Amino acid sequence: MKGDPIPDSDHVLRYVRRSLIDEEGAPSGPAFLSRPRDDNSASYNWLEYYSGSDDERLAEIRKRRRLEYRPRDVLAKLNTHHVLSRLHEEFEDCGVAIVHDPLDPDETYELDDQSHALMLNIPAKGEALGEAMGDLIAECVIETFHALAPEEQA
Amino acid sequence: MVGLAVADRPVYRKVAGTSHAGVGLLPAKQAVAAGFANALIAGCFTILPTNSTAQVMTIERAQPAARRTWSSIVDHRESRSDTWEAGYSCLPMGPVYAGYDPTLEAVKASVSGRSSSKRGQYAIMSDDTATDLSVMAAVHQRLLDLSRVLKEDGDQLSLNSGRELLHFLKVSGVTIRPSIVGMETGTVRALWKTGLKEQVAIHFFGDGRANYVFFRMDAGKMHREFGTASVEEIKAAISERDLWRMLIA
């Protein structure tokens, strides 16, 4: 349900464009910040929203994406509880939360994006506090996946 | 006829045939000799496009020796216009790896070619820095890569931000290569980390200010500091906190 917290045991994926991936392939802190126009919220996808294997879940998420993925872009996987607990430990009163934010089809997007989630109260890119928080989030990345499906990468 | 101007401040001009406002990069194969490359590392040059429609090249705060080198290259360019390329990249820093390029001798021969005294001049200039050129070369290459990536995404690398990073590395004598990423705004952020998850991160805005994020261990506790300050103030803060150890081997 919209606005519900994502369960602690579950995972979210953050799309990371390649200019924000370092030379070793790791997403950098600013990749996890909001855009100034996004009102201090950053988009994620709730991995366990869909059933099946991780590959099947990823396929659903890729199919419903609303951003243009490019080669070398990645999806960074975070555990909800781990990242939130680290943020709250280090940045008291930051108010960061991860909530379900399903998106319905509209005139631009034919498909819904029911796994869409938001990290709330995350500062915008360019803010020093945000960059510090982003660096901490980057430390919590469990693994990354190619944003494009294997068949799209050719 | 290509003119040469020396300015106290950066001068940018829109030049026909380039997609960016008045910037071009000398192709590596032209390569510009080691001394010239070092001058570029020092951030003292802005090179304006070199295609046939460009009428002015500007050198910013060039040292006299660098100006002489540049003049010799311009001379060379005029005599070898068939091998000169334009609009190659949007970075103003020029190739920085000439000093370590195994083809350096060939490059020198190609660029200077005519006089051993000019080759000597380059050698003197290449000694004019304590910075690890391999780090500078790697950073420069990374900036080129980011420039291409950002351009493909419809963004543009901030020349001033890239130049501030290079200048910071140069004047601070940094010998440890940072990881570098490019923001959507085109500015660049450099990050040095240790295995203990300590870090120094600097996001260069290109106007003399930057965001910094320090994670540092002190008495067994991780301290996290961040803020916005001038690059000079950040350097002082790095010194105060004994963090150069992460940037200089």
CSV table of C-alpha atoms in Angstrom, one decimal:
chain,number,residue,atom,x,y,z
A,1,MET,CA,0.0,0.0,0.0
A,2,LYS,CA,1.3,3.4,-0.9
A,3,GLY,CA,3.3,5.0,1.9
A,4,ASP,CA,3.9,1.7,3.8
A,5,PRO,CA,7.5,1.2,4.9
A,6,ILE,CA,9.4,-1.5,2.9
A,7,PRO,CA,9.9,-4.5,5.2
A,8,ASP,CA,13.3,-4.6,7.0
A,9,SER,CA,14.3,-7.8,5.5
A,10,ASP,CA,13.7,-6.7,1.9
A,11,HIS,CA,15.8,-4.9,-0.6
A,12,VAL,CA,15.6,-1.9,-2.8
A,13,LEU,CA,17.4,-1.1,-6.1
A,14,ARG,CA,18.7,2.3,-7.0
A,15,TYR,CA,19.4,3.1,-10.6
A,16,VAL,CA,22.9,4.6,-10.9
A,17,ARG,CA,24.0,6.3,-14.1
A,18,ARG,CA,27.5,5.5,-15.2
A,19,SER,CA,29.0,8.9,-14.6
A,20,LEU,CA,28.3,8.3,-10.9
A,21,ILE,CA,30.0,4.9,-10.9
A,22,ASP,CA,33.7,4.9,-9.9
A,23,GLU,CA,36.5,3.4,-11.8
A,24,GLU,CA,36.2,0.1,-9.9
A,25,GLY,CA,32.5,-0.2,-10.7
A,26,ALA,CA,31.2,1.0,-7.4
A,27,PRO,CA,28.3,3.4,-7.2
A,28,SER,CA,29.4,6.7,-5.5
A,29,GLY,CA,27.6,8.5,-2.8
A,30,PRO,CA,25.9,11.2,-4.9
A,31,ALA,CA,24.1,8.5,-6.9
A,32,PHE,CA,21.8,8.0,-3.9
A,33,LEU,CA,20.8,11.6,-3.5
A,34,SER,CA,17.6,13.2,-4.7
A,35,ARG,CA,17.4,15.6,-7.6
A,36,PRO,CA,16.7,19.2,-6.6
A,37,ARG,CA,13.3,19.0,-8.3
A,38,ASP,CA,12.3,15.8,-6.4
A,39,ASP,CA,11.5,17.3,-3.1
A,40,ASN,CA,14.1,15.4,-1.1
A,41,SER,CA,13.0,12.0,-2.2
A,42,ALA,CA,14.9,9.5,-4.3
A,43,SER,CA,13.4,6.7,-6.4
A,44,TYR,CA,14.0,3.1,-5.8
A,45,ASN,CA,12.5,-0.2,-6.7
A,46,TRP,CA,11.4,-2.8,-4.1
A,47,LEU,CA,13.0,-6.0,-5.3
A,48,GLU,CA,10.8,-8.4,-3.4
A,49,TYR,CA,7.6,-6.8,-4.6
A,50,TYR,CA,7.7,-9.3,-7.4
A,51,SER,CA,7.9,-13.0,-6.8
A,52,GLY,CA,10.4,-15.3,-8.4
A,53,SER,CA,14.2,-15.4,-8.6
A,54,ASP,CA,16.2,-12.2,-8.5
A,55,ASP,CA,16.6,-12.5,-12.3
A,56,GLU,CA,12.8,-12.6,-12.7
A,57,ARG,CA,12.3,-9.7,-10.4
A,58,LEU,CA,14.9,-7.7,-12.2
A,59,ALA,CA,13.2,-8.5,-15.5
A,60,GLU,CA,9.9,-7.0,-14.2
A,61,ILE,CA,11.6,-3.9,-12.9
A,62,ARG,CA,13.5,-3.4,-16.1
A,63,LYS,CA,10.4,-3.8,-18.1
A,64,ARG,CA,8.6,-1.2,-16.2
A,65,ARG,CA,11.3,1.4,-15.9
A,66,ARG,CA,10.6,5.0,-16.5
A,67,LEU,CA,14.2,6.1,-17.0
A,68,GLU,CA,16.3,5.4,-20.0
A,69,TYR,CA,18.9,2.9,-19.0
A,70,ARG,CA,22.2,2.9,-20.9
A,71,PRO,CA,25.1,0.5,-21.1
A,72,ARG,CA,27.3,0.6,-18.0
A,73,ASP,CA,24.5,2.0,-15.8
A,74,VAL,CA,23.8,-0.2,-12.8
A,75,LEU,CA,21.1,-1.0,-10.3
A,76,ALA,CA,22.5,-1.0,-6.8
A,77,LYS,CA,21.0,-3.3,-4.2
A,78,LEU,CA,20.5,-2.2,-0.6
A,79,ASN,CA,19.0,-3.9,2.4
A,80,THR,CA,16.3,-1.6,3.8
A,81,HIS,CA,17.0,-2.2,7.4
A,82,HIS,CA,20.8,-2.0,7.1
A,83,VAL,CA,20.8,1.3,5.2
A,84,LEU,CA,18.3,2.9,7.4
A,85,SER,CA,19.9,1.8,10.6
A,86,ARG,CA,23.3,3.1,9.4
A,87,LEU,CA,21.8,6.5,8.4
A,88,HIS,CA,19.9,6.9,11.7
A,89,GLU,CA,23.0,5.9,13.7
A,90,GLU,CA,25.2,8.5,12.0
A,91,PHE,CA,22.7,11.2,11.2
A,92,GLU,CA,20.3,11.5,14.1
A,93,ASP,CA,17.0,13.1,13.3
A,94,CYS,CA,17.6,12.7,9.6
A,95,GLY,CA,14.1,11.3,9.2
A,96,VAL,CA,15.1,9.1,6.3
A,97,ALA,CA,12.5,6.4,5.5
A,98,ILE,CA,11.9,4.0,2.5
A,99,VAL,CA,8.3,3.7,1.6
A,100,HIS,CA,6.2,2.0,-1.1
A,101,ASP,CA,5.2,4.4,-3.9
A,102,PRO,CA,3.5,2.4,-6.7
A,103,LEU,CA,3.1,4.2,-9.9
A,104,ASP,CA,0.1,3.7,-12.2
A,105,PRO,CA,0.1,3.9,-15.9
A,106,ASP,CA,-0.4,7.3,-17.4
A,107,GLU,CA,-0.4,9.0,-20.8
A,108,THR,CA,3.4,8.8,-20.9
A,109,TYR,CA,3.9,5.3,-19.4
A,110,GLU,CA,1.9,2.4,-20.6
A,111,LEU,CA,2.9,0.1,-17.8
A,112,ASP,CA,2.5,0.5,-14.1
A,113,ASP,CA,5.5,0.5,-11.8
A,114,GLN,CA,4.1,-1.2,-8.8
A,115,SER,CA,7.5,-1.8,-7.2
A,116,HIS,CA,8.4,1.8,-7.1
A,117,ALA,CA,9.6,3.1,-3.7
A,118,LEU,CA,10.9,6.3,-2.4
A,119,MET,CA,13.6,7.1,0.0
A,120,LEU,CA,12.2,10.1,1.9
A,121,ASN,CA,14.0,13.0,3.4
A,122,ILE,CA,17.2,12.5,1.5
A,123,PRO,CA,19.0,15.7,0.7
A,124,ALA,CA,19.5,16.9,-2.9
A,125,LYS,CA,22.7,16.5,-4.9
A,126,GLY,CA,25.0,19.3,-4.2
A,127,GLU,CA,24.3,19.6,-0.5
A,128,ALA,CA,27.3,18.7,1.7
A,129,LEU,CA,25.0,16.8,4.2
A,130,GLY,CA,23.6,14.9,1.3
A,131,GLU,CA,27.0,13.9,0.0
A,132,ALA,CA,28.0,12.6,3.5
A,133,MET,CA,24.7,10.6,3.7
A,134,GLY,CA,25.2,9.4,0.1
A,135,ASP,CA,28.7,8.2,0.9
A,136,LEU,CA,27.3,6.2,3.9
A,137,ILE,CA,24.6,4.7,1.7
A,138,ALA,CA,27.2,3.8,-0.9
A,139,GLU,CA,29.0,1.8,1.8
A,140,CYS,CA,25.8,-0.3,2.3
A,141,VAL,CA,25.5,-1.5,-1.3
A,142,ILE,CA,25.3,-5.3,-1.3
A,143,GLU,CA,25.8,-5.9,-5.0
A,144,THR,CA,25.1,-4.2,-8.4
A,145,PHE,CA,23.4,-5.5,-11.5
A,146,HIS,CA,23.7,-4.2,-15.0
A,147,ALA,CA,20.8,-1.8,-15.5
A,148,LEU,CA,20.2,-3.2,-19.0
A,149,ALA,CA,19.1,-6.8,-19.4
A,150,PRO,CA,21.7,-9.0,-21.0
A,151,GLU,CA,19.8,-9.0,-24.3
A,152,GLU,CA,19.7,-5.2,-24.3
A,153,GLN,CA,23.4,-4.8,-23.9
A,154,ALA,CA,24.4,-6.1,-27.3
B,1,MET,CA,47.0,32.6,-39.6
B,2,VAL,CA,46.6,31.6,-36.0
B,3,GLY,CA,47.1,34.2,-33.4
B,4,LEU,CA,48.3,33.8,-29.9
B,5,ALA,CA,47.1,35.8,-26.9
B,6,VAL,CA,48.1,35.7,-23.3
B,7,ALA,CA,45.4,36.7,-20.7
B,8,ASP,CA,45.3,37.1,-17.0
B,9,ARG,CA,41.9,35.5,-16.8
B,10,PRO,CA,40.4,32.6,-18.7
B,11,VAL,CA,39.0,33.7,-22.0
B,12,TYR,CA,36.4,31.6,-23.7
B,13,ARG,CA,35.1,32.1,-27.2
B,14,LYS,CA,32.6,30.2,-29.2
B,15,VAL,CA,34.3,28.9,-32.2
B,16,ALA,CA,32.7,27.6,-35.3
B,17,GLY,CA,33.0,23.9,-35.7
B,18,THR,CA,33.0,23.0,-32.1
B,19,SER,CA,30.1,22.0,-29.9
B,20,HIS,CA,31.5,23.6,-26.8
B,21,ALA,CA,32.1,27.1,-25.9
B,22,GLY,CA,35.6,27.7,-27.0
B,23,VAL,CA,37.5,24.6,-25.9
B,24,GLY,CA,39.5,22.1,-27.7
B,25,LEU,CA,42.1,19.5,-26.8
B,26,LEU,CA,45.3,18.8,-28.5
B,27,PRO,CA,45.2,15.3,-29.9
B,28,ALA,CA,47.5,12.9,-28.1
B,29,LYS,CA,49.3,12.1,-31.2
B,30,GLN,CA,50.3,15.7,-31.5
B,31,ALA,CA,51.2,15.5,-28.0
B,32,VAL,CA,52.6,18.4,-27.2
B,33,ALA,CA,55.8,17.3,-25.4
B,34,ALA,CA,56.3,16.6,-21.7
B,35,GLY,CA,56.9,20.1,-20.6
B,36,PHE,CA,53.9,21.5,-22.2
B,37,ALA,CA,51.8,18.8,-20.7
B,38,ASN,CA,53.1,19.7,-17.3
B,39,ALA,CA,52.2,23.2,-17.8
B,40,LEU,CA,48.7,22.1,-18.5
B,41,ILE,CA,48.6,20.0,-15.4
B,42,ALA,CA,49.4,23.1,-13.5
B,43,GLY,CA,46.2,24.5,-14.7
B,44,CYS,CA,47.8,27.4,-16.3
B,45,PHE,CA,46.5,26.9,-19.8
B,46,THR,CA,43.2,27.2,-21.5
B,47,ILE,CA,43.5,26.0,-25.0
B,48,LEU,CA,41.0,27.3,-27.5
B,49,PRO,CA,40.1,25.4,-30.6
B,50,THR,CA,42.6,24.8,-33.2
B,51,ASN,CA,40.5,24.1,-36.2
B,52,SER,CA,40.8,26.2,-39.3
B,53,THR,CA,38.2,28.6,-38.2
B,54,ALA,CA,39.8,29.4,-34.9
B,55,GLN,CA,41.6,32.6,-35.0
B,56,VAL,CA,42.8,33.0,-31.4
B,57,MET,CA,44.3,30.7,-28.9
B,58,THR,CA,44.5,31.8,-25.4
B,59,ILE,CA,46.9,30.9,-22.7
B,60,GLU,CA,45.9,31.6,-19.2
B,61,ARG,CA,48.5,32.6,-16.8
B,62,ALA,CA,51.1,30.8,-18.7
B,63,GLN,CA,54.6,30.7,-17.4
B,64,PRO,CA,57.2,32.3,-19.8
B,65,ALA,CA,58.7,28.9,-20.6
B,66,ALA,CA,55.3,27.4,-21.2
B,67,ARG,CA,54.5,30.3,-23.5
B,68,ARG,CA,57.7,29.6,-25.5
B,69,THR,CA,56.7,26.0,-25.8
B,70,TRP,CA,53.3,26.9,-26.9
B,71,SER,CA,54.7,29.2,-29.4
B,72,SER,CA,56.9,26.5,-30.8
B,73,ILE,CA,53.8,24.2,-31.1
B,74,VAL,CA,51.9,26.9,-32.8
B,75,ASP,CA,54.7,27.3,-35.1
B,76,HIS,CA,54.7,23.6,-35.7
B,77,ARG,CA,51.0,23.6,-36.1
B,78,GLU,CA,51.2,26.1,-38.8
B,79,SER,CA,53.8,24.2,-40.6
B,80,ARG,CA,52.0,20.9,-40.1
B,81,SER,CA,48.3,21.8,-40.4
B,82,ASP,CA,47.6,18.6,-42.1
B,83,THR,CA,48.1,16.6,-38.9
B,84,TRP,CA,46.3,19.0,-36.5
B,85,GLU,CA,42.8,18.1,-35.3
B,86,ALA,CA,40.1,20.3,-33.8
B,87,GLY,CA,37.2,19.9,-31.5
B,88,TYR,CA,38.5,16.7,-30.1
B,89,SER,CA,37.3,17.1,-26.6
B,90,CYS,CA,35.9,19.6,-24.3
B,91,LEU,CA,38.7,19.4,-21.8
B,92,PRO,CA,41.3,22.2,-21.6
B,93,MET,CA,44.0,20.2,-20.0
B,94,GLY,CA,45.6,18.6,-22.9
B,95,PRO,CA,47.5,15.3,-22.9
B,96,VAL,CA,49.3,14.9,-19.6
B,97,TYR,CA,50.9,11.5,-20.3
B,98,ALA,CA,53.4,12.6,-22.7
B,99,GLY,CA,56.1,12.3,-20.1
B,100,TYR,CA,55.4,8.7,-19.5
B,101,ASP,CA,54.4,7.7,-23.0
B,102,PRO,CA,56.8,5.2,-24.5
B,103,THR,CA,56.4,7.0,-27.7
B,104,LEU,CA,57.5,10.3,-26.1
B,105,GLU,CA,60.7,10.4,-28.1
B,106,ALA,CA,58.7,10.0,-31.3
B,107,VAL,CA,56.2,12.6,-30.0
B,108,LYS,CA,59.0,15.0,-29.3
B,109,ALA,CA,60.4,14.4,-32.7
B,110,SER,CA,57.1,15.0,-34.2
B,111,VAL,CA,56.3,18.1,-32.2
B,112,SER,CA,59.6,19.8,-32.0
B,113,GLY,CA,61.4,18.0,-34.7
B,114,ARG,CA,63.5,20.8,-35.8
B,115,SER,CA,65.7,21.7,-33.0
B,116,SER,CA,67.4,19.9,-30.2
B,117,SER,CA,67.3,23.1,-28.1
B,118,LYS,CA,63.5,22.9,-28.1
B,119,ARG,CA,63.6,19.3,-26.9
B,120,GLY,CA,65.9,20.5,-24.1
B,121,GLN,CA,63.4,23.1,-23.1
B,122,TYR,CA,60.7,20.5,-22.7
B,123,ALA,CA,62.9,18.4,-20.5
B,124,ILE,CA,63.4,21.4,-18.1
B,125,MET,CA,59.7,22.0,-17.9
B,126,SER,CA,59.0,18.3,-17.3
B,127,ASP,CA,61.0,18.6,-14.1
B,128,ASP,CA,58.9,21.5,-13.0
B,129,THR,CA,56.5,19.4,-10.9
B,130,ALA,CA,56.7,17.1,-7.9
B,131,THR,CA,53.3,15.6,-8.7
B,132,ASP,CA,53.2,12.0,-9.8
B,133,LEU,CA,52.6,12.3,-13.4
B,134,SER,CA,51.1,8.8,-13.6
B,135,VAL,CA,48.4,9.9,-11.2
B,136,MET,CA,47.8,13.0,-13.3
B,137,ALA,CA,47.7,11.0,-16.4
B,138,ALA,CA,45.1,8.6,-14.9
B,139,VAL,CA,43.0,11.5,-13.7
B,140,HIS,CA,43.2,13.2,-17.0
B,141,GLN,CA,42.1,10.1,-18.8
B,142,ARG,CA,39.3,9.6,-16.3
B,143,LEU,CA,38.1,13.2,-16.9
B,144,LEU,CA,38.2,12.5,-20.6
B,145,ASP,CA,36.1,9.4,-20.1
B,146,LEU,CA,33.6,11.3,-17.9
B,147,SER,CA,33.4,14.1,-20.5
B,148,ARG,CA,32.4,11.6,-23.1
B,149,VAL,CA,29.9,9.9,-20.8
B,150,LEU,CA,28.3,13.1,-19.6
B,151,LYS,CA,28.1,14.3,-23.2
B,152,GLU,CA,26.3,11.2,-24.2
B,153,ASP,CA,23.8,11.8,-21.4
B,154,GLY,CA,23.2,15.3,-22.5
B,155,ASP,CA,25.4,17.0,-19.9
B,156,GLN,CA,28.7,18.7,-20.1
B,157,LEU,CA,31.8,18.3,-18.0
B,158,SER,CA,32.5,21.5,-16.1
B,159,LEU,CA,35.9,22.7,-17.3
B,160,ASN,CA,36.4,24.8,-14.3
B,161,SER,CA,35.6,21.9,-12.0
B,162,GLY,CA,38.0,19.6,-13.8
B,163,ARG,CA,40.7,22.2,-13.8
B,164,GLU,CA,40.3,22.8,-10.1
B,165,LEU,CA,40.7,19.1,-9.4
B,166,LEU,CA,43.9,19.0,-11.5
B,167,HIS,CA,45.2,22.1,-9.9
B,168,PHE,CA,44.5,20.7,-6.4
B,169,LEU,CA,46.3,17.5,-7.2
B,170,LYS,CA,49.2,19.4,-8.7
B,171,VAL,CA,49.8,22.0,-6.0
B,172,SER,CA,49.2,19.6,-3.2
B,173,GLY,CA,51.6,17.0,-4.6
B,174,VAL,CA,49.0,14.3,-4.4
B,175,THR,CA,50.4,10.9,-5.3
B,176,ILE,CA,47.4,8.6,-4.6
B,177,ARG,CA,44.9,8.5,-7.3
B,178,PRO,CA,41.3,9.4,-6.3
B,179,SER,CA,38.2,7.8,-7.7
B,180,ILE,CA,36.4,10.4,-9.7
B,181,VAL,CA,32.7,10.7,-10.7
B,182,GLY,CA,30.8,13.3,-12.6
B,183,MET,CA,27.7,14.9,-11.4
B,184,GLU,CA,24.7,15.8,-13.6
B,185,THR,CA,25.8,19.4,-13.3
B,186,GLY,CA,29.1,18.5,-14.9
B,187,THR,CA,31.2,19.1,-11.8
B,188,VAL,CA,33.5,16.4,-10.6
B,189,ARG,CA,34.0,14.8,-7.2
B,190,ALA,CA,37.2,13.1,-6.1
B,191,LEU,CA,37.3,10.5,-3.4
B,192,TRP,CA,40.1,8.9,-1.5
B,193,LYS,CA,39.3,6.0,0.8
B,194,THR,CA,41.2,3.7,3.1
B,195,GLY,CA,40.4,0.1,4.1
B,196,LEU,CA,39.1,1.4,7.4
B,197,LYS,CA,36.4,3.3,5.6
B,198,GLU,CA,38.0,6.6,6.2
B,199,GLN,CA,37.7,9.0,3.4
B,200,VAL,CA,38.4,12.4,2.0
B,201,ALA,CA,35.9,13.5,-0.7
B,202,ILE,CA,36.0,16.8,-2.5
B,203,HIS,CA,33.3,18.0,-4.9
B,204,PHE,CA,34.8,20.8,-6.9
B,205,PHE,CA,32.2,23.4,-7.9
B,206,GLY,CA,34.6,25.1,-10.3
B,207,ASP,CA,34.2,28.5,-8.7
B,208,GLY,CA,36.8,28.1,-5.9
B,209,ARG,CA,34.4,26.4,-3.5
B,210,ALA,CA,33.8,22.8,-2.9
B,211,ASN,CA,31.9,20.3,-0.7
B,212,TYR,CA,34.0,18.1,1.5
B,213,VAL,CA,33.1,15.0,3.3
B,214,PHE,CA,35.7,13.6,5.8
B,215,PHE,CA,35.3,10.2,7.4
B,216,ARG,CA,38.2,9.7,9.8
B,217,MET,CA,39.0,7.5,12.7
B,218,ASP,CA,40.1,9.1,15.9
B,219,ALA,CA,40.6,7.3,19.1
B,220,GLY,CA,38.8,4.3,17.7
B,221,LYS,CA,35.7,6.3,16.8
B,222,MET,CA,34.6,7.3,13.3
B,223,HIS,CA,34.1,11.1,12.9
B,224,ARG,CA,32.1,12.3,10.0
B,225,GLU,CA,32.5,15.9,8.9
B,226,PHE,CA,31.1,17.7,5.9
B,227,GLY,CA,30.5,21.2,4.6
B,228,THR,CA,31.1,23.7,1.9
B,229,ALA,CA,34.2,25.8,1.9
B,230,SER,CA,36.8,27.3,-0.4
B,231,VAL,CA,39.3,24.8,-1.8
B,232,GLU,CA,42.0,26.6,0.2
B,233,GLU,CA,40.1,26.2,3.4
B,234,ILE,CA,39.5,22.5,2.7
B,235,LYS,CA,43.3,22.1,2.2
B,236,ALA,CA,43.8,23.7,5.6
B,237,ALA,CA,41.2,21.4,7.1
B,238,ILE,CA,42.9,18.4,5.6
B,239,SER,CA,46.2,19.5,7.2
B,240,GLU,CA,44.6,20.2,10.6
B,241,ARG,CA,43.1,16.7,10.7
B,242,ASP,CA,46.2,14.9,9.4
B,243,LEU,CA,44.4,13.6,6.4
B,244,TRP,CA,47.0,14.1,3.7
B,245,ARG,CA,48.1,10.5,4.5
B,246,MET,CA,45.1,9.4,2.4
B,247,LEU,CA,46.2,11.6,-0.6
B,248,ILE,CA,49.9,11.4,-0.4
B,249,ALA,CA,51.8,8.1,-0.1
